[in-house]
Each structure stands twice: as C-alpha cells, then as structure tokens.
Coordinates of C-alpha atoms in Angstrom, one line a residue:
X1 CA 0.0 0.0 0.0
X2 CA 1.2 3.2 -0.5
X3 CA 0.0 6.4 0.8
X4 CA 0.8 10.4 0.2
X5 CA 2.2 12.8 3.3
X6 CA 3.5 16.3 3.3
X7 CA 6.8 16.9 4.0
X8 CA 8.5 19.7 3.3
X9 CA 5.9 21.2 0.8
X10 CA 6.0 18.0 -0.7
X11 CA 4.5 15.4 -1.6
X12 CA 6.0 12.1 -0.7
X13 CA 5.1 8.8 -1.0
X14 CA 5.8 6.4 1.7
X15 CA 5.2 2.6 1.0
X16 CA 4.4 -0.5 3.0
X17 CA 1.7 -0.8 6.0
X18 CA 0.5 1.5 7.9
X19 CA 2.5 2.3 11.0
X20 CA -0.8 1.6 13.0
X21 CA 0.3 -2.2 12.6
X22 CA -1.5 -5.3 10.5
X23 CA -5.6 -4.4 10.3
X24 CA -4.9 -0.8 11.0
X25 CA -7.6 -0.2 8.1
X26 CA -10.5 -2.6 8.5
X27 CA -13.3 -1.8 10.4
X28 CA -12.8 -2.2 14.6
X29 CA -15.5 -4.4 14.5
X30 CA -13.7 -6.9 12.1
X31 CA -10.7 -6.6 14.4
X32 CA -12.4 -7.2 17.7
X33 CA -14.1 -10.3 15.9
X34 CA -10.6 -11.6 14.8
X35 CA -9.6 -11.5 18.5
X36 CA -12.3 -13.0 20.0
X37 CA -12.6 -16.1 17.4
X38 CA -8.8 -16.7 18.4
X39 CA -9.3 -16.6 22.3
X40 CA -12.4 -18.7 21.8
X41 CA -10.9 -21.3 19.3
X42 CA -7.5 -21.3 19.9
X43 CA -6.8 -24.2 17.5
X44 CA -8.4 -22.4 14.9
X45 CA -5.8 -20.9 12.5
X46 CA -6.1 -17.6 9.8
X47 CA -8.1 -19.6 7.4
X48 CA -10.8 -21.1 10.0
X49 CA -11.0 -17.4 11.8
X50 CA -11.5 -15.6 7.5
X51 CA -14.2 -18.3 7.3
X52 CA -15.9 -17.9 10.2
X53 CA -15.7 -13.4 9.3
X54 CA -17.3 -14.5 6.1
X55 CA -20.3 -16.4 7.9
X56 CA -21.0 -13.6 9.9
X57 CA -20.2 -9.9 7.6
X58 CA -22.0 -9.6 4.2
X59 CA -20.6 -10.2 1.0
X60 CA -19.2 -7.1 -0.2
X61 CA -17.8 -6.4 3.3
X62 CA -14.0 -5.6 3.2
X63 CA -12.5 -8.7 4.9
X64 CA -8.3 -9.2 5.7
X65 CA -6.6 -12.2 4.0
X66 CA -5.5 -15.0 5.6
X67 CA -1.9 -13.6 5.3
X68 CA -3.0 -10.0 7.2
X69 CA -4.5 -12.1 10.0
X70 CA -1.8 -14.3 10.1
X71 CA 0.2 -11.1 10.6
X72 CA -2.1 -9.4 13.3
X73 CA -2.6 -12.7 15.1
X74 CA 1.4 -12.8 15.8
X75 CA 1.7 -9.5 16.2
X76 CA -0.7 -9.5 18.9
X77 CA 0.7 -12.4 20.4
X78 CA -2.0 -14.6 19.9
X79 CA 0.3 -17.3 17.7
X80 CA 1.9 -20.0 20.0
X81 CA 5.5 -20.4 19.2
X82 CA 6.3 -23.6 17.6
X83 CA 8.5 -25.9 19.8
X84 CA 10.5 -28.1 17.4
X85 CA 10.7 -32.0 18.4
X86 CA 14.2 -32.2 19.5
X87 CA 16.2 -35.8 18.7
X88 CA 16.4 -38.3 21.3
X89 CA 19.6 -40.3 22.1
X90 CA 18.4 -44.2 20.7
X91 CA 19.6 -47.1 22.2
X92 CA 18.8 -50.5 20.9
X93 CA 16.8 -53.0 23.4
X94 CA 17.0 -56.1 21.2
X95 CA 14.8 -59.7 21.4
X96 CA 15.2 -61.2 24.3
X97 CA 17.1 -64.6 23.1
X98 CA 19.3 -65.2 26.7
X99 CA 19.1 -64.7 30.4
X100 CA 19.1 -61.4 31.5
X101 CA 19.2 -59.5 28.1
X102 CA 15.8 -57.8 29.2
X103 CA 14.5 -57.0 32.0
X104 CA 10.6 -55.3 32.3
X105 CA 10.2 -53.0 35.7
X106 CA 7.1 -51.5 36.4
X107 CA 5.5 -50.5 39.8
X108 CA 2.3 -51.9 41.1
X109 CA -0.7 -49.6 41.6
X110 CA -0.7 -49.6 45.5
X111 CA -2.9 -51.4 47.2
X112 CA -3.7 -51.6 51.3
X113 CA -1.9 -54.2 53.3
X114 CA -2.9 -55.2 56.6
X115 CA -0.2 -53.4 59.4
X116 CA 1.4 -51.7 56.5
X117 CA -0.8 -49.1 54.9
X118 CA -0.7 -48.2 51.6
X119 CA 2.5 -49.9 49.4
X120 CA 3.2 -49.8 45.8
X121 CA 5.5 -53.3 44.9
X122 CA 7.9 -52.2 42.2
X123 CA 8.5 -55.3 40.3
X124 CA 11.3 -56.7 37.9
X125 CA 11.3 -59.6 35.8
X126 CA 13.6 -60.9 33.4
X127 CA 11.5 -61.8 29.8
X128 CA 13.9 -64.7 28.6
X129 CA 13.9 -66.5 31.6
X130 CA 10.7 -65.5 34.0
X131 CA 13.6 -64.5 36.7
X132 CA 11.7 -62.7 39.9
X133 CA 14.9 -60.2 39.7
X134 CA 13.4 -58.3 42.4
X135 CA 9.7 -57.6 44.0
X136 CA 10.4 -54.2 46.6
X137 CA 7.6 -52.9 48.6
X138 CA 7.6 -49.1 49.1
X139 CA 5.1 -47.4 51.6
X140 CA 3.3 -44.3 50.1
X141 CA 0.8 -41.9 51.2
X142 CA -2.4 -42.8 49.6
X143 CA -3.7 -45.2 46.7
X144 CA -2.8 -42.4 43.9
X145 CA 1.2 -42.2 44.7
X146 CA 3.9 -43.7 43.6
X147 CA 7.1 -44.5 44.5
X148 CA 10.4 -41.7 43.3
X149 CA 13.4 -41.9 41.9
X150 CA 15.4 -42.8 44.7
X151 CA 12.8 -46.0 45.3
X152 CA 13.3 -47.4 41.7
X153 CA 17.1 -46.6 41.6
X154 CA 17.3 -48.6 45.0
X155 CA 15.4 -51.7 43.7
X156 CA 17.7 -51.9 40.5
X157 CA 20.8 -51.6 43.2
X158 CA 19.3 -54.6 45.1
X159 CA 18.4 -56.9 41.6
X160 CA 21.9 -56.2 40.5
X161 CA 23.4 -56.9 44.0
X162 CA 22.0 -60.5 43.7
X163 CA 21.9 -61.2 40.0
X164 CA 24.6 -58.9 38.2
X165 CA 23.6 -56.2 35.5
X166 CA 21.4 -56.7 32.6
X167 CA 21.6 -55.7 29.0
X168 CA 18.8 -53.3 28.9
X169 CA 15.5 -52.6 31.0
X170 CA 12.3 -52.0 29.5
X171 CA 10.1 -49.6 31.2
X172 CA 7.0 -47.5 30.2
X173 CA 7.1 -43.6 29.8
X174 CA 6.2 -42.5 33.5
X175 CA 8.1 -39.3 34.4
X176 CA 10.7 -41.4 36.1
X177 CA 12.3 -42.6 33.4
X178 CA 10.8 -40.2 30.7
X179 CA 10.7 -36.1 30.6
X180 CA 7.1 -36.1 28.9
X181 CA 6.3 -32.6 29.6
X182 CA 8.2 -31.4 26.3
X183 CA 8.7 -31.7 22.9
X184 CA 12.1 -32.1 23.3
X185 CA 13.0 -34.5 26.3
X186 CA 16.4 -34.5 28.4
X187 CA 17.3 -38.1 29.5
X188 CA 16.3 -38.3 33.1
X189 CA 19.0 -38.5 36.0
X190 CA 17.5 -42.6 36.5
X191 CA 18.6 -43.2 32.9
X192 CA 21.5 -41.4 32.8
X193 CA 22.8 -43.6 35.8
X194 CA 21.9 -46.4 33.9
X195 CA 23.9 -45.0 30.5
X196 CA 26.7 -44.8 32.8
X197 CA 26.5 -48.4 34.0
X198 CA 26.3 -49.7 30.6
X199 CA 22.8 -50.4 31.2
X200 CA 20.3 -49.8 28.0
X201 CA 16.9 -48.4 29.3
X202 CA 14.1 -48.2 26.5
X203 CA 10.5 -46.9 26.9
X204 CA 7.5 -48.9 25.6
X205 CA 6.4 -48.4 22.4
X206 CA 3.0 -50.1 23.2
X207 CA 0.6 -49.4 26.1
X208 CA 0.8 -52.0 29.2
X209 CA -0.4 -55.0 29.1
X210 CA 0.9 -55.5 26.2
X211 CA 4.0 -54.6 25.9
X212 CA 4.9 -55.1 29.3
X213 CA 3.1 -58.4 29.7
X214 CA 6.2 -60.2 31.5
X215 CA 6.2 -57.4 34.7
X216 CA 2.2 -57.1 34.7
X217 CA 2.1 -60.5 35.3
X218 CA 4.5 -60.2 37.9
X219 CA 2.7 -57.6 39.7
X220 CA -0.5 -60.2 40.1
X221 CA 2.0 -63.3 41.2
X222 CA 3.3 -61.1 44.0
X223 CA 0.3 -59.5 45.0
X224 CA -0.7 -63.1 45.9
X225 CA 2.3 -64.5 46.9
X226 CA 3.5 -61.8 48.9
X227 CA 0.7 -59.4 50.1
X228 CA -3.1 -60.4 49.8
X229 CA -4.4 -61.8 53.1
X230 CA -1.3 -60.9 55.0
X231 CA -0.5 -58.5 58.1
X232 CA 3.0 -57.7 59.1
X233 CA 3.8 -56.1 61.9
X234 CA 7.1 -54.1 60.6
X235 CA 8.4 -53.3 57.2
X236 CA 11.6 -55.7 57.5
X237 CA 9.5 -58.7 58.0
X238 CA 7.4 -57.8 54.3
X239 CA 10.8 -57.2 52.7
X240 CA 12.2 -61.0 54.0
X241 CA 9.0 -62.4 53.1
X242 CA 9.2 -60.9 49.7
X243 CA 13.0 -62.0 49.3
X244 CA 12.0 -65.6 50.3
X245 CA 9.1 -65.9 47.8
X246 CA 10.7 -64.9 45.0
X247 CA 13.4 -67.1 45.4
X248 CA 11.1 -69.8 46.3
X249 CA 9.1 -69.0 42.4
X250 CA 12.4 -69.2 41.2
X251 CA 13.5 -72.4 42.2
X252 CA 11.1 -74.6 43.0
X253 CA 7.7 -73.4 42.1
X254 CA 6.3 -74.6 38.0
X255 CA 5.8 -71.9 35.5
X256 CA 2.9 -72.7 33.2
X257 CA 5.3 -70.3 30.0
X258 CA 8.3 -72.7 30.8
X259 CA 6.4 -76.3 30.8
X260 CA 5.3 -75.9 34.5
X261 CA 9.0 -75.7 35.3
X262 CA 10.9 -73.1 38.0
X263 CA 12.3 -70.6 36.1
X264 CA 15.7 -71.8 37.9
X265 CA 15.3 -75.6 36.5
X266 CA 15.0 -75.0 33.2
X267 CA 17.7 -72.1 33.3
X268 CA 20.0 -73.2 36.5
X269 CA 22.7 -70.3 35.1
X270 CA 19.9 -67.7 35.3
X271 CA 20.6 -66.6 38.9
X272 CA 23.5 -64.6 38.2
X273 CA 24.2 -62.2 34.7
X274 CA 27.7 -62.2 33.2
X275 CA 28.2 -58.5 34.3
X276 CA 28.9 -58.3 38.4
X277 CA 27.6 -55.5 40.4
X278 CA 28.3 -54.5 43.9
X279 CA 27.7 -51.4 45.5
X280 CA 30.9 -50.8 46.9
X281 CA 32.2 -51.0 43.5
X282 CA 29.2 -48.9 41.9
X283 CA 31.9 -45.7 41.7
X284 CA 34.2 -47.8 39.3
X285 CA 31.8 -49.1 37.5
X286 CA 30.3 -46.0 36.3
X287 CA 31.6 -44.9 32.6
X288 CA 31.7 -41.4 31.6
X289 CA 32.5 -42.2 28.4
X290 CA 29.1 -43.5 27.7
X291 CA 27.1 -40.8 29.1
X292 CA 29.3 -38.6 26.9
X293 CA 28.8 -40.8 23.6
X294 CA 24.6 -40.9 24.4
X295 CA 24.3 -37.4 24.6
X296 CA 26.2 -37.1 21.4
X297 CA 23.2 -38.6 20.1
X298 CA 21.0 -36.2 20.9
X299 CA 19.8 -32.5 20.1
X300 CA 17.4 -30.1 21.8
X301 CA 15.5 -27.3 22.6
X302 CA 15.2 -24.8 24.9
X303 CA 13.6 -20.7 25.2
X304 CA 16.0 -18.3 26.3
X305 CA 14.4 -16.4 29.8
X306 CA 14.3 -12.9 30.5
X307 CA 17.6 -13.4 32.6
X308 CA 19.1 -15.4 29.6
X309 CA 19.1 -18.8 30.8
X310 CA 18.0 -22.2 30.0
X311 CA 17.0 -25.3 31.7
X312 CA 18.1 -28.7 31.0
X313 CA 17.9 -32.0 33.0
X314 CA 16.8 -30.1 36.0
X315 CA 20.1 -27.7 36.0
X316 CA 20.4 -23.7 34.7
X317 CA 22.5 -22.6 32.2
X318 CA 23.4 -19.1 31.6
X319 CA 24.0 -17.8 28.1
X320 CA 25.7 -14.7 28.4
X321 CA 25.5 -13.6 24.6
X322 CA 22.0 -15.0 24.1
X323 CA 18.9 -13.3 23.6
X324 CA 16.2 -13.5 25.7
X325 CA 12.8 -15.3 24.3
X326 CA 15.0 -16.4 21.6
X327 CA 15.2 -20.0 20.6
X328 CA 18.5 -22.0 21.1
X329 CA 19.6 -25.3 20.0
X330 CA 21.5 -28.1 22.4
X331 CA 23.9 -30.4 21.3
X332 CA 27.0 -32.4 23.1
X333 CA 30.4 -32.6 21.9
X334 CA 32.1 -35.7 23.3
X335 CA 35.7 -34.7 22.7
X336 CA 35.2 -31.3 24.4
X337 CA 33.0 -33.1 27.0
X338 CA 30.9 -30.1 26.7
X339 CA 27.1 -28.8 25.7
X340 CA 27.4 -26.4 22.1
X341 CA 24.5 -23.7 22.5
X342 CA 23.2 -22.4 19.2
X343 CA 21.4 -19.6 18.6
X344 CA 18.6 -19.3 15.8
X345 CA 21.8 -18.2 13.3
X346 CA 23.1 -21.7 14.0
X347 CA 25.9 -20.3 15.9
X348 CA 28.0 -21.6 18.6
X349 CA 27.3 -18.9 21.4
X350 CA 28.4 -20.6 24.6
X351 CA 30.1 -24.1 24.8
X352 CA 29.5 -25.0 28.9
X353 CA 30.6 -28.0 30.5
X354 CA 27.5 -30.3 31.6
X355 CA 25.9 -30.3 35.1
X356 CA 24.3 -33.7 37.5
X357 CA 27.1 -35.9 35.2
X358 CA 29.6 -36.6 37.9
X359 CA 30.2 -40.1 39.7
X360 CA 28.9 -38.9 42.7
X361 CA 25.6 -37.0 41.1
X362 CA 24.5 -40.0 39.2
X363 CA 25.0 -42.2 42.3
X364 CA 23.1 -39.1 44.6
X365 CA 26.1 -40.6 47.7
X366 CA 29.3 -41.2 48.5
X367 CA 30.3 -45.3 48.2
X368 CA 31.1 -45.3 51.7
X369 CA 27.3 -43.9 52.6
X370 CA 25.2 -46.4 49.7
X371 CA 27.1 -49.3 51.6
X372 CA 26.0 -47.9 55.0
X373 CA 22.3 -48.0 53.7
X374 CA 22.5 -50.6 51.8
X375 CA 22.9 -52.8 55.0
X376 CA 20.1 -50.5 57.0
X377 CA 17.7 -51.6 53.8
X378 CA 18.2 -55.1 54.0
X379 CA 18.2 -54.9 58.6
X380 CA 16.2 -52.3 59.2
X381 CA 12.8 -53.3 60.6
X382 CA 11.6 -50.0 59.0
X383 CA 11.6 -48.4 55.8
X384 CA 14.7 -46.7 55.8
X385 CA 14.1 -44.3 52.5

C-alpha cells in the first residue's frame, strides 16, 4: 500500500503498511471479531478465523486475508510459538534370546496391606527366563502415589546386587524414566545412571499389558504370593518375606510359560548375569564415556528467559550472549565433554561443561554412605528411604 504525506511542501510517497500495525484499516468491528474467534478457538488458524468473518459480515464487506490475520494474530501475540521436536539419544533393546538380556520393571498400583498401609510393589522380571529379579515394597501416602526416583534406583541396586547387570531394561514412559512434559526431552537422572553403567533403558512403544506383559504378570504373582491376606507387623519382615518368595518362584515353584517348570530348573545359570555388580564398586563401574557418547546422540530445545538462561535435565544454564525469548539449540560434543549452544543463526554462542554428570551425582552418595544403607535396607525393621 502506499500512501501520500506532506513533507516539506512536498508530496511524498511512503510505502508498506501502515504504521498503526496489521488491520490498522478494517473496520474495529472486524478486528475485535478476529480477537475474539482466536481466544475462543484457539486451535483455529487464519483460514478457520476468515471463514468464520465471512459467515458472519455480508458479502461485499471488506474482509483481511488469511496472510493479514496471520500477521495481526502474531503480532498480537496470539500465535503460540512452535516448539520443534528435539532428537532423542536411541539405544537399541533387542529380542530377548538369553538370560538377562531384558529385564521389564514396572510399579504396582498400591494397594492396602494389613499393618502396613498403603505400598506400591515395584517389580522386575527378566523376559527370557521368568527370573523374579526383584519384588520391593515401598510405603506411600495414599492409593494415587507412587514411589520416586530414589525407590526405583534402589530396587535396580538390590536386583543387580543379587543377580549382576542386565543388557537393557524396559520400562514404560512415567516421568521417572521419561521427561514427557516437552517436545524435546532430556534423558532423566535414572537413565543417565543407567547409560553410565552400561545399562540400556528403553520406553515402551505399546501401552501396558501389552508390551509389558512379562512385569504385569509379575505384579498379580506377588500380590498373591507376597501381600493379599497378610499382616506384618514391621516393614523388615514384608521385605524378607518378599525376598524368600521370590526365590522360592524361582526355584522350586512350576511356570505354566516354561512347561510348569521353575524358572531356575530350566535355566540353572539364570541366577546370576555375566556383568557383576556390587555397590561398593558402583563408583568404578560408572563410565563417563558412555554418558558422553549418548548425549552425542541427541539435540534439543530450549527458550532463552528474560535473565538469559536455559534449563536442562533439571540444572540452569546461563547464556551470556544469548537473547532473551530467543530460541537456542543443544547439542554435546564428546571430545570437548561439553554442551554447544546455538542460537537461531546456528551459531555456537556458549560451549559449557555439563551439570548432574559426575560419579557422585548419578549415584546421589558417596560409596562409603550407599554401603551404609545398603545394610540399613536389608536390617532395618523400618523403611529406611
């Protein structure tokens, strides 16, 4: 558009938009309409909000195009910013074809046990083999909690104290062991420990039952084995019944999937893995160099804040050069052992070394302390979490 003002005695010609902004020179009415359809449908986008104008003005009203509303709609802040899907570090969880290549671990809804209150069991099970790798019983509030990080990270210690480590554990896409919130998800600290210990974890594709059938039906065998009909008068007792009926499913009692055979008969190697765990070695066995080749993997997403940082994996980074609301992109060099911040430019504005990634971090204690509770777990006639 171009339009005529005076300057100078002259006539000049100025050209693009109005400075009054996109719509400046439809009717207020039009406008306000444009607004409203937005607020109202907020999934409705230029082309539904121009059809819905022409439903309601007459024909040879002057309507914007879809381009001009486009144009006011961002420019009154009524577009939501895309958030691109950021890339995910893979790793492969293959067929389970031996002992201990796969493990499923899931927790139990709670349920209400006599002189216990409410306990969520967190089960694991190995898929090849029907192993009982561990059945842990965690007190919690009410019916609708569940157990945290440190409960699940605990129960993995305890299954790879008796049995060793496995390939790779299956697990569905709870918060735990999946940042959902986003578009663009930073492994949790969980599976970062578990990158570290060479450990593979992988989310379900599939809702449970059926991709976690193994675990599910875990969670029914100990409820009955281990909790329905019982009282207990302390939290140690549960935990040694629980020890001693698993071991007693994996021995000795038949398993209608393995020809009503223990688990243990058919597969008398199955009670220990070919990668040893203890705790007190838990600090040595932790690689670096794996957490730094996942993350290589990976790329993400974050906004900029007002005070130019980001968040990532729970920790604050500040980008001194970056521009606030802007949009930056993540990535992870493994030689430099550090995150590469990009801005929008695709420019490397701040190269920062990464946060929660050290030994003692990942393992959230010193050795020295994990043995100490290790020992208070397994004694202690209460829950000592």
């Amino acid at each position: 558009m171009a339009t005529a003002s005076k300057k100078r005695g002259a006539i000049q010609s100025i050209m693009g938009r109005p400075p009054a902004g996109a719509l400046s020179t439809f009717e207020q009415e039009v406008v306000e309409r444009v607004k409203q359809l937005r607020q109202k449908y907020c999934g409705w986008g230029a082309t539904s909000i121009l059809d819905a104008l022409q439903q309601v003005f007459p024909s040879d009203y002057a309507l914007p195009s879809i381009d001009s509303i486009n144009r006011y709609l961002k420019q009154a802040g009524l577009v939501t910013k895309y958030e691109p899907h950021g890339k995910f570090p893979k790793q492969p969880c293959l067929p389970s074809k031996a002992a201990h290549d796969l493990w499923e671990m899931d927790a139990q809804g709670a349920v209400l046990v006599s002189g216990m209150g409410y306990l969520a069991m967190i089960n694991i099970k190995d898929v090849h083999t029907k192993t009982h790798c561990m059945a842990f019983p965690v007190p919690v509030r009410h019916s609708k909690c569940q157990p945290s990080q440190q409960h699940y990270q605990w129960t993995l210690r305890l299954a790879f104290e008796e049995i060793g480590l496995p390939l790779g554990i299956q697990v569905d896409k709870g918060s735990i062991f999946y940042e959902n919130t986003t578009k663009s998800p930073f492994p949790t600290p969980l599976h970062l420990w578990l990158v570290a210990l060479g450990v593979n974890m992988c989310p379900i594709n599939l809702p449970p039952p059926q991709k976690q059938s193994v675990v599910e039906r875990s969670h029914q065998t100990m409820e009955r084995q281990v909790l329905r009909g019982q009282h207990y008068e302390y939290w140690g007792q549960l935990l040694q019944h629980s020890y001693a009926r698993r071991h007693r499913l994996n021995q000795n009692l038949p398993n209608r999937s393995l020809g009503n055979k223990a688990p243990w008969q058919v597969f008398p190697r199955a009670n220990q893995s070919t990668k040893s765990y203890s705790v007190e070695q838990e600090h040595n066995l932790l690689n670096p160099q794996l957490l730094y080749n996942f993350l290589a993997q990976g790329t993400w997403y974050r906004t900029v804040s007002s005070v130019r940082t980001i968040s990532l994996g729970g920790h604050r980074y500040y980008l001194k050069t970056a521009k606030p609301k802007s949009q930056i992109q993540i990535t992870f060099d493994p030689n430099a052992e550090q995150f590469c911040f990009r801005d929008v430019n695709e420019l490397c504005i701040a190269q920062l070394a990464p946060k929660g990634l050290s030994k003692n971090e990942l393992m959230r204690n010193s050795s020295a302390n994990l043995a100490s509770l290790m020992t208070k777990i397994l004694k202690s006639p209460d829950f000592p979490l």
